[in-house]
Coordinates of N, CA, C and O in Angstrom, one line a residue:
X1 N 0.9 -1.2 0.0 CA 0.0 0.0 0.0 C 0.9 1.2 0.0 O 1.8 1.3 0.9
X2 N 0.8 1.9 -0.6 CA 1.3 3.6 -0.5 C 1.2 4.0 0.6 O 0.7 3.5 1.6
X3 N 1.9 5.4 0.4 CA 1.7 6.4 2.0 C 0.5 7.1 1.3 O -0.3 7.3 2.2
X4 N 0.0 7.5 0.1 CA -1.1 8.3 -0.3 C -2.0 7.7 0.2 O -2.5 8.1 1.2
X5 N -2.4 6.4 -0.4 CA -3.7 5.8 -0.2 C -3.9 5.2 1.4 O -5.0 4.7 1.7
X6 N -2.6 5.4 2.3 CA -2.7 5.0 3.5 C -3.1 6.6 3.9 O -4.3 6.6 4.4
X7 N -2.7 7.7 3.9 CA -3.4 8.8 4.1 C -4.8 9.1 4.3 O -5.6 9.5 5.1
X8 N -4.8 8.6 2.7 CA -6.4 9.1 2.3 C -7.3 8.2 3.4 O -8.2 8.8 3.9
X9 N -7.0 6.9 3.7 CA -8.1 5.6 4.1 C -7.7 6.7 5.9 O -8.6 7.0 6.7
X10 N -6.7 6.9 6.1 CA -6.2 7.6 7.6 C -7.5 8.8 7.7 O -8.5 8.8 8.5
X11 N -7.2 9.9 6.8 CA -8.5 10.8 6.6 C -9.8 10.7 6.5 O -10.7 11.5 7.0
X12 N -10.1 9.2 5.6 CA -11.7 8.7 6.0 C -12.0 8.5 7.3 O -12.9 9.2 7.9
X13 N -11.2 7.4 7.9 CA -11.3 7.2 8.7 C -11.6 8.3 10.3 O -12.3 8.2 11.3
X14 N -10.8 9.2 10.1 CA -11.3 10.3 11.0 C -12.8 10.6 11.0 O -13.7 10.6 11.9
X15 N -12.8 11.0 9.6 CA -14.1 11.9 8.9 C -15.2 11.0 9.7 O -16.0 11.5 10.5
X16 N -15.0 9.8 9.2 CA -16.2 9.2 10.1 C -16.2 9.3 11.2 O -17.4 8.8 11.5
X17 N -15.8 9.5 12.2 CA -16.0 9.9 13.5 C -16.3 10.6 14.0 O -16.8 10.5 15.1
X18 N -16.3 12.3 13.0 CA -17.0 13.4 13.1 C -18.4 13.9 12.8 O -19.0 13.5 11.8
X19 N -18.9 14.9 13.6 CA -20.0 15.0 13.7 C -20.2 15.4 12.2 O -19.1 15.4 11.6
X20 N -21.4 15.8 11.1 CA -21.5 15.9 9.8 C -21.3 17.6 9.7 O -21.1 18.1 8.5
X21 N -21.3 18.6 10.9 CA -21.1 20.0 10.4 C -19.5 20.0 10.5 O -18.9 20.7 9.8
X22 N -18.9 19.3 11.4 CA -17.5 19.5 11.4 C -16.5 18.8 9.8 O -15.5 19.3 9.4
X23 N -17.4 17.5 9.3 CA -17.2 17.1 8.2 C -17.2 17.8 6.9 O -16.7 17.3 5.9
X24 N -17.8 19.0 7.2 CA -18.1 20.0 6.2 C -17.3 20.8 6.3 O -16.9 21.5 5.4
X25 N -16.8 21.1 7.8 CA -15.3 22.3 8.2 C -14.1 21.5 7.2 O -13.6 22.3 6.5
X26 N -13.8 20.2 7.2 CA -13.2 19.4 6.7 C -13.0 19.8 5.5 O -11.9 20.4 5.1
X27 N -14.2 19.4 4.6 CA -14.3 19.7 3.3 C -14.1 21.0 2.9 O -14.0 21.2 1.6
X28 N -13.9 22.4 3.8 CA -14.2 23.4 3.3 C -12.7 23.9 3.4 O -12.4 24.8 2.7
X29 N -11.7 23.2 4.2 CA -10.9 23.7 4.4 C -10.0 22.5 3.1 O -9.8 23.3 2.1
X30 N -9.6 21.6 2.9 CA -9.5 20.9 2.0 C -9.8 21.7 0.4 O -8.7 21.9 -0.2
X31 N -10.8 22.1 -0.1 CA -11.1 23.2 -0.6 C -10.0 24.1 -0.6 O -9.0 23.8 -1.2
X32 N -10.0 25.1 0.0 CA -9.5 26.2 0.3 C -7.9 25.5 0.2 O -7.2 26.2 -0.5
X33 N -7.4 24.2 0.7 CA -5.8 24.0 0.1 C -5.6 23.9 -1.3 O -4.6 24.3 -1.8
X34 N -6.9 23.0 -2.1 CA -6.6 22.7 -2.9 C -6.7 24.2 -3.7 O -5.8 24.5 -4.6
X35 N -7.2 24.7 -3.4 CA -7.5 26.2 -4.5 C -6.3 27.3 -4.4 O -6.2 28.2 -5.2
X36 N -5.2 27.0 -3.2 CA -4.1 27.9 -2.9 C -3.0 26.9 -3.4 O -1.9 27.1 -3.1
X37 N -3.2 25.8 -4.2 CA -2.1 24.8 -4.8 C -1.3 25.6 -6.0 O -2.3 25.9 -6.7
X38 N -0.4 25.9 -6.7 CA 0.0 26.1 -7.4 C -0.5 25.2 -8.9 O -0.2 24.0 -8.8
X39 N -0.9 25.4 -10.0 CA -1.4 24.5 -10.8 C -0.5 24.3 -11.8 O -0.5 23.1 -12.3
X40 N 0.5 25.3 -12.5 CA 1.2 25.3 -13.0 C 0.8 26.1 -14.3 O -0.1 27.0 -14.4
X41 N 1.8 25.4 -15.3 CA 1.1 25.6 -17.0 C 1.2 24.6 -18.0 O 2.1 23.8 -17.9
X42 N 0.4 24.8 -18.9 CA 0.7 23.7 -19.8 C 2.0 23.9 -20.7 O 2.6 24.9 -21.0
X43 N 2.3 22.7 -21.1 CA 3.6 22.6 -21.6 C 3.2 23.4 -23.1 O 4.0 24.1 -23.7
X44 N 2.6 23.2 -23.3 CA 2.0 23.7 -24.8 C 2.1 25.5 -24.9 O 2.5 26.1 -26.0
X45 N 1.8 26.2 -23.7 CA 1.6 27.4 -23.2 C 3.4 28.2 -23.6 O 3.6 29.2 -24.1
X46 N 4.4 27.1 -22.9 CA 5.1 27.6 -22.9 C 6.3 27.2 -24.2 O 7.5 27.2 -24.3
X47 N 5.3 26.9 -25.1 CA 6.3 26.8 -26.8 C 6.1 28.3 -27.3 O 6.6 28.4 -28.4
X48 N 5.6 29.3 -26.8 CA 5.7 30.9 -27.7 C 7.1 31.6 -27.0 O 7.7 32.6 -27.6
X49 N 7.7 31.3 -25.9 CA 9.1 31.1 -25.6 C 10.2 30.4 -26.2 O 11.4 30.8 -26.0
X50 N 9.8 29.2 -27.0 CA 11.0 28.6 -27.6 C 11.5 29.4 -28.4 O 10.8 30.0 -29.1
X51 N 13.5 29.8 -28.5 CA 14.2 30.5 -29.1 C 14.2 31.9 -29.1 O 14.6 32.7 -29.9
X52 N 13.4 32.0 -27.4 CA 13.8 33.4 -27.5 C 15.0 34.3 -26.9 O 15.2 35.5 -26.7
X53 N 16.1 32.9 -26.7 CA 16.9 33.8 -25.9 C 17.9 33.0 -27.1 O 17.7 31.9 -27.7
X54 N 19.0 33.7 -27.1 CA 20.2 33.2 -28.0 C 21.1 32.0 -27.3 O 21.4 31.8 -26.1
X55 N 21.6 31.2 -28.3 CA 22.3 30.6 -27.9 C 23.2 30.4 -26.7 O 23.1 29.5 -25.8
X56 N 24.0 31.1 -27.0 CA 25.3 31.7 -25.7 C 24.2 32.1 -24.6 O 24.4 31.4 -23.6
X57 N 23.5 32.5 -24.5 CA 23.4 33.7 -23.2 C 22.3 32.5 -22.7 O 21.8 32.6 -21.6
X58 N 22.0 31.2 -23.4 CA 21.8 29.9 -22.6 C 22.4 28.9 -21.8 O 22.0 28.0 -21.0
X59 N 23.7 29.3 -22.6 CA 24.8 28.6 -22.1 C 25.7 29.4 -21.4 O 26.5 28.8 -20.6
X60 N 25.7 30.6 -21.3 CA 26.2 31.3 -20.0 C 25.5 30.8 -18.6 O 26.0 30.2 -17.7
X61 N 24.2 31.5 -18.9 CA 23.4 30.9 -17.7 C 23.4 29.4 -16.8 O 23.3 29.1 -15.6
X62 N 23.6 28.6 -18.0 CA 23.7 27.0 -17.1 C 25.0 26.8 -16.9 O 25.5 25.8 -16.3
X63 N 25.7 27.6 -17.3 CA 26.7 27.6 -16.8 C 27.3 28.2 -15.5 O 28.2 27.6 -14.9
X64 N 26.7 29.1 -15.1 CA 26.6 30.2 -13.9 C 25.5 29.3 -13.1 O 26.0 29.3 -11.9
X65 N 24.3 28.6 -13.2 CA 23.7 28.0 -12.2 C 24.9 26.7 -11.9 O 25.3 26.7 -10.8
X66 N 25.5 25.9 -12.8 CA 26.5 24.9 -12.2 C 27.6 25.4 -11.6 O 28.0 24.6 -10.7
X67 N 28.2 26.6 -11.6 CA 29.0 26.9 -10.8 C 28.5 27.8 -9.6 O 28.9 27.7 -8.5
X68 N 28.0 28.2 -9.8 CA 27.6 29.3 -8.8 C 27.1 28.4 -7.4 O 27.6 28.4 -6.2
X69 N 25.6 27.4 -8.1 CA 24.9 26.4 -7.4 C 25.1 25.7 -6.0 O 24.3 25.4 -5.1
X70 N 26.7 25.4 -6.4 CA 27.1 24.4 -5.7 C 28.2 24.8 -5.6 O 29.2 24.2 -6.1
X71 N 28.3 25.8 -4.8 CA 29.2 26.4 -4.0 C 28.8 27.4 -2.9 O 28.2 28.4 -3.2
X72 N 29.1 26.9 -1.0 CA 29.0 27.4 -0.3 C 29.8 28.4 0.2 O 31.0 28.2 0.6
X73 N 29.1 29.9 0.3 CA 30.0 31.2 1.0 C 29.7 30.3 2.7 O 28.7 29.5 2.9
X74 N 30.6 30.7 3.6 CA 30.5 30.2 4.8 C 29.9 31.8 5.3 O 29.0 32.0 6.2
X75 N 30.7 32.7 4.6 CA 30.4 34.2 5.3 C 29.5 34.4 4.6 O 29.4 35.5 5.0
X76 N 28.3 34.2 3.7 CA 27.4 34.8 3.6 C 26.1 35.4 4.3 O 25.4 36.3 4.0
X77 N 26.1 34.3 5.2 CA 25.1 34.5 6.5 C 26.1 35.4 7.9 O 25.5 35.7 8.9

């Protein structure tokens, strides 16, 4: 069994225990996470970006996230 589907059967299982207006506090707050979830975008969305940056200045950048990345200042804090 998963840890998801062991969750979800964990959260039934409460739910039934509670009285049916608190079950609806449940549901309303559940709601309210799912709606502050980040959803993303479609991948499709983001092909009017393909080739808008030049070559080089793609390969500077991953090049600057690999070096930079993974390297700790001790003094920076």
């Amino acid at each position: 069994m998963t840890e998801v589907s062991t969750i979800k059967q964990d959260v039934i299982r409460q739910l039934d225990q509670l009285p049916l207006e608190l079950q609806r506090r449940v549901l309303d707050f559940a709601h309210a996470l799912a709606m502050s979830f980040p959803k993303g975008v479609q991948g499709k969305r983001l092909l009017n970006f393909s080739g808008i940056m030049e070559t080089e200045d793609t390969r500077a950048m991953s090049e600057a996230i690999e070096t930079g990345c993974e390297r700790v200042d001790m003094n920076e804090w």
